[in-house]
CSV table of C-alpha atoms in Angstrom, one decimal:
chain,number,residue,atom,x,y,z
A,1,MET,CA,101.4,84.5,108.7
A,2,ARG,CA,99.5,86.2,105.9
A,3,ARG,CA,99.8,89.9,106.5
A,4,ILE,CA,96.4,91.0,107.2
A,5,ILE,CA,98.2,93.9,106.9
A,6,VAL,CA,96.5,94.4,103.7
A,7,LEU,CA,93.9,95.4,105.8
A,8,ILE,CA,95.8,97.9,106.1
A,9,ALA,CA,94.9,98.2,103.1
A,10,CYS,CA,91.8,99.3,104.6
A,11,MET,CA,93.5,101.4,104.3
A,12,GLY,CA,92.5,100.7,100.8
A,13,LEU,CA,91.5,103.9,101.9
A,14,ILE,CA,93.6,105.9,99.9
A,15,ALA,CA,91.9,107.1,96.9
A,16,ALA,CA,91.6,110.6,95.7
A,17,CYS,CA,88.4,112.6,95.1
A,18,GLY,CA,85.6,114.5,96.7
A,19,GLY,CA,84.1,117.8,95.5
A,20,SER,CA,82.9,121.3,95.2
A,21,ASP,CA,80.0,122.8,93.3
A,22,ALA,CA,81.1,126.4,93.3
A,23,GLU,CA,80.8,127.6,89.6
A,24,GLU,CA,82.0,131.0,87.8
A,25,THR,CA,81.4,131.8,84.3
A,26,THR,CA,83.6,134.4,82.6
A,27,THR,CA,83.1,135.8,78.9
A,28,THR,CA,86.2,137.4,77.2
A,29,GLY,CA,85.8,137.9,73.4
A,30,ALA,CA,86.0,134.3,72.6
A,31,ALA,CA,83.8,131.4,73.9
A,32,PRO,CA,82.6,131.7,77.4
A,33,THR,CA,84.7,129.8,80.1
A,34,THR,CA,83.3,128.2,83.1
A,35,THR,CA,85.4,127.5,86.4
A,36,VAL,CA,84.4,124.7,88.5
A,37,ALA,CA,86.3,124.2,91.7
A,38,GLY,CA,89.5,125.6,90.0
A,39,ALA,CA,89.2,123.9,86.6
A,40,THR,CA,88.5,126.1,83.6
A,41,THR,CA,86.6,124.9,80.5
A,42,THR,CA,85.5,126.6,77.2
A,43,GLU,CA,81.8,126.5,76.4
A,44,GLY,CA,80.8,123.3,74.9
A,45,GLU,CA,83.2,121.1,76.9
A,46,ALA,CA,82.2,119.1,80.0
A,47,PRO,CA,83.2,121.0,83.0
A,48,ALA,CA,86.2,119.3,84.9
A,49,THR,CA,86.0,119.2,88.6
A,50,THR,CA,88.7,119.2,91.3
A,51,MET,CA,87.9,116.8,94.1
A,52,ASP,CA,88.8,117.0,97.6
A,53,GLU,CA,91.4,114.2,98.0
A,54,ALA,CA,90.7,113.6,101.7
A,55,ALA,CA,87.0,113.0,101.0
A,56,GLY,CA,87.9,110.6,98.2
A,57,ARG,CA,90.1,108.6,100.5
A,58,VAL,CA,87.3,108.5,103.1
A,59,ALA,CA,84.9,107.4,100.4
A,60,MET,CA,87.1,104.6,99.5
A,61,ALA,CA,87.6,103.4,103.2
A,62,GLU,CA,83.8,103.5,103.5
A,63,ALA,CA,83.4,101.2,100.7
A,64,LEU,CA,85.8,98.7,102.5
A,65,GLU,CA,83.9,98.9,105.9
A,66,GLY,CA,82.8,95.5,107.0
A,67,GLU,CA,84.1,92.1,108.2
A,68,TYR,CA,86.4,89.8,106.2
A,69,ALA,CA,87.4,86.2,106.9
A,70,GLY,CA,89.7,83.7,105.1
A,71,GLU,CA,93.1,82.3,105.5
A,72,TRP,CA,97.0,82.8,105.3
A,73,ASN,CA,99.2,80.2,103.7
A,74,ASN,CA,103.1,80.1,104.1
A,75,LEU,CA,104.2,78.4,101.0
A,76,THR,CA,107.8,78.0,102.3
A,77,PHE,CA,106.8,76.0,105.5
A,78,ASP,CA,103.6,74.6,104.3
A,79,SER,CA,101.5,76.2,107.3
A,80,THR,CA,98.3,78.0,107.4
A,81,GLY,CA,95.9,79.7,109.6
A,82,ALA,CA,92.7,81.8,109.9
A,83,ALA,CA,92.6,85.3,108.9
A,84,GLU,CA,90.0,87.6,110.0
A,85,GLY,CA,89.7,91.6,109.7
A,86,VAL,CA,87.2,94.1,110.4
A,87,VAL,CA,87.5,97.6,108.8
A,88,ALA,CA,85.6,100.5,110.4
A,89,VAL,CA,85.6,104.3,109.5
A,90,ASP,CA,84.9,107.3,111.9
A,91,GLY,CA,85.2,110.5,110.0
A,92,THR,CA,88.8,110.5,108.7
A,93,LEU,CA,90.0,107.8,111.1
A,94,VAL,CA,90.1,104.3,109.6
A,95,THR,CA,90.6,101.3,112.1
A,96,VAL,CA,91.5,97.9,110.8
A,97,THR,CA,91.5,95.1,113.2
A,98,LEU,CA,93.3,91.8,112.2
A,99,MET,CA,93.0,88.4,114.0
A,100,LEU,CA,95.3,85.7,112.8
A,101,GLY,CA,95.1,82.1,113.9
A,102,GLY,CA,97.8,79.3,113.6
A,103,ASN,CA,101.6,79.5,114.0
A,104,VAL,CA,102.1,83.0,113.2
A,105,PHE,CA,105.7,83.8,112.7
A,106,GLY,CA,106.6,80.6,114.3
A,107,VAL,CA,105.1,81.8,117.9
A,108,GLY,CA,101.4,80.9,117.8
A,109,SER,CA,98.3,83.0,117.4
A,110,PRO,CA,98.8,86.7,118.4
A,111,ASP,CA,96.6,88.9,120.0
A,112,PRO,CA,94.3,91.1,117.6
A,113,VAL,CA,96.3,93.7,115.7
A,114,VAL,CA,94.6,97.1,115.7
A,115,LEU,CA,95.8,99.3,113.0
A,116,GLU,CA,94.8,103.1,112.8
A,117,PHE,CA,95.1,105.7,109.9
A,118,ASP,CA,94.1,109.2,109.5
A,119,LEU,CA,92.9,109.8,105.9
A,120,SER,CA,93.0,113.6,106.4
A,121,GLU,CA,96.6,113.3,105.1
A,122,PRO,CA,97.7,111.5,101.9
A,123,PRO,CA,99.7,108.1,102.1
A,124,PRO,CA,101.9,106.6,102.9
A,125,TYR,CA,100.8,105.9,106.5
A,126,THR,CA,103.0,104.8,109.5
A,127,THR,CA,101.4,102.6,112.2
A,128,GLU,CA,102.9,100.6,115.1
A,129,SER,CA,101.5,97.5,116.7
A,130,GLU,CA,103.0,94.7,118.9
A,131,LEU,CA,103.0,92.0,116.1
A,132,PHE,CA,104.4,94.2,113.4
A,133,GLY,CA,106.3,96.9,115.1
A,134,GLU,CA,106.6,99.9,113.1
A,135,ALA,CA,104.9,99.6,109.6
A,136,THR,CA,104.2,101.6,106.4
A,137,ILE,CA,101.3,101.3,104.2
A,138,ASP,CA,100.5,102.7,101.0
A,139,ILE,CA,97.3,102.1,98.9
A,140,ASP,CA,96.3,103.8,95.6
A,141,GLU,CA,92.9,104.6,94.2
A,142,ALA,CA,92.8,101.2,92.4
A,143,GLY,CA,93.3,99.4,95.8
A,144,VAL,CA,96.9,98.3,95.1
A,145,LEU,CA,98.3,97.8,98.5
A,146,ASP,CA,102.1,97.8,99.8
A,147,PHE,CA,103.0,97.2,103.4
A,148,GLU,CA,106.4,97.0,104.9
A,149,ALA,CA,107.3,96.2,108.7
A,150,ALA,CA,110.9,96.6,108.5
A,151,SER,CA,111.8,94.8,111.7
A,152,ILE,CA,109.6,92.1,113.3
A,153,THR,CA,110.7,91.2,116.8
A,154,SER,CA,109.5,87.7,116.8
A,155,LEU,CA,111.5,86.9,113.7
A,156,GLY,CA,114.7,88.5,115.0
A,157,GLY,CA,114.5,91.7,112.9
A,158,MET,CA,113.5,90.3,109.6
A,159,SER,CA,111.3,92.4,107.4
A,160,LEU,CA,107.8,91.6,106.1
A,161,LEU,CA,106.7,92.9,102.8
A,162,VAL,CA,103.3,92.6,101.6
A,163,GLU,CA,101.7,93.6,98.1
A,164,GLY,CA,98.3,92.8,96.8
A,165,THR,CA,94.8,94.3,96.1
A,166,VAL,CA,92.2,95.4,98.5
A,167,THR,CA,88.7,95.8,97.3
A,168,ALA,CA,85.1,95.7,98.7
A,169,GLU,CA,84.9,92.0,97.8
A,170,GLY,CA,88.1,91.1,99.8
A,171,PHE,CA,91.8,91.2,100.4
A,172,ASP,CA,94.2,89.2,98.2
A,173,VAL,CA,97.9,89.5,98.9
A,174,VAL,CA,101.2,87.8,98.7
A,175,TYR,CA,103.9,88.3,101.4
A,176,ARG,CA,107.7,87.8,101.8
A,177,ILE,CA,109.6,87.6,104.9
A,178,VAL,CA,113.3,89.0,104.2
A,179,GLN,CA,116.4,88.5,106.1
A,180,GLY,CA,118.8,91.5,107.0
A,181,ASP,CA,121.1,90.3,103.9
A,182,GLY,CA,118.2,90.8,101.7
A,183,THR,CA,117.7,86.9,101.2
A,184,GLU,CA,114.1,85.6,101.3
A,185,PHE,CA,113.2,83.6,104.3
A,186,ALA,CA,109.7,82.6,103.6
A,187,ASN,CA,106.8,83.6,101.4
A,188,GLY,CA,103.0,83.1,101.2
A,189,THR,CA,99.6,84.4,100.4
A,190,MET,CA,96.7,85.7,102.5
A,191,THR,CA,93.0,85.7,101.0
A,192,MET,CA,90.2,87.3,103.1
A,193,PRO,CA,86.8,87.7,101.3
A,194,ARG,CA,84.1,89.7,102.8
A,195,SER,CA,82.2,87.6,105.1
């Protein structure tokens, strides 16, 4: 049941940085100042740079490109299954494909889940799949992932909340399945090291 969502993480995707090397020097009666990509410094200081945030998100996603394999564990019901993921980047488009095995959401192994995100815009990202329904993914420059699917059809509308980290070494997340009244129905983990 582990939410490969964290693939989403792939999203991991959402860091902020990229750059420009335009430079302009100005002298005013005091120490000369230098402007680099919109940041101004006084002579003797290291110039600050303003990075293109979309380029930074793409660079982070490219670091995550590859295949991952591990397992999910439902700690409430003592069940487990395989978890595999593939992260691909094409320009600003990130595609995360998640394959889950075992008794996922109590209904068996689902078809592969394909999640796509356009990194030209900042997070959070909204995506939709048959397994998770509409979901929101957020990931910061440190690889901290938050994923929420508000209404899982096969779970009678319960929500799925996933938190964890996404790095080039792998995905490590915890998840909770929450009922409409806010009480927890189940929880578990999913770990997918790079394969």
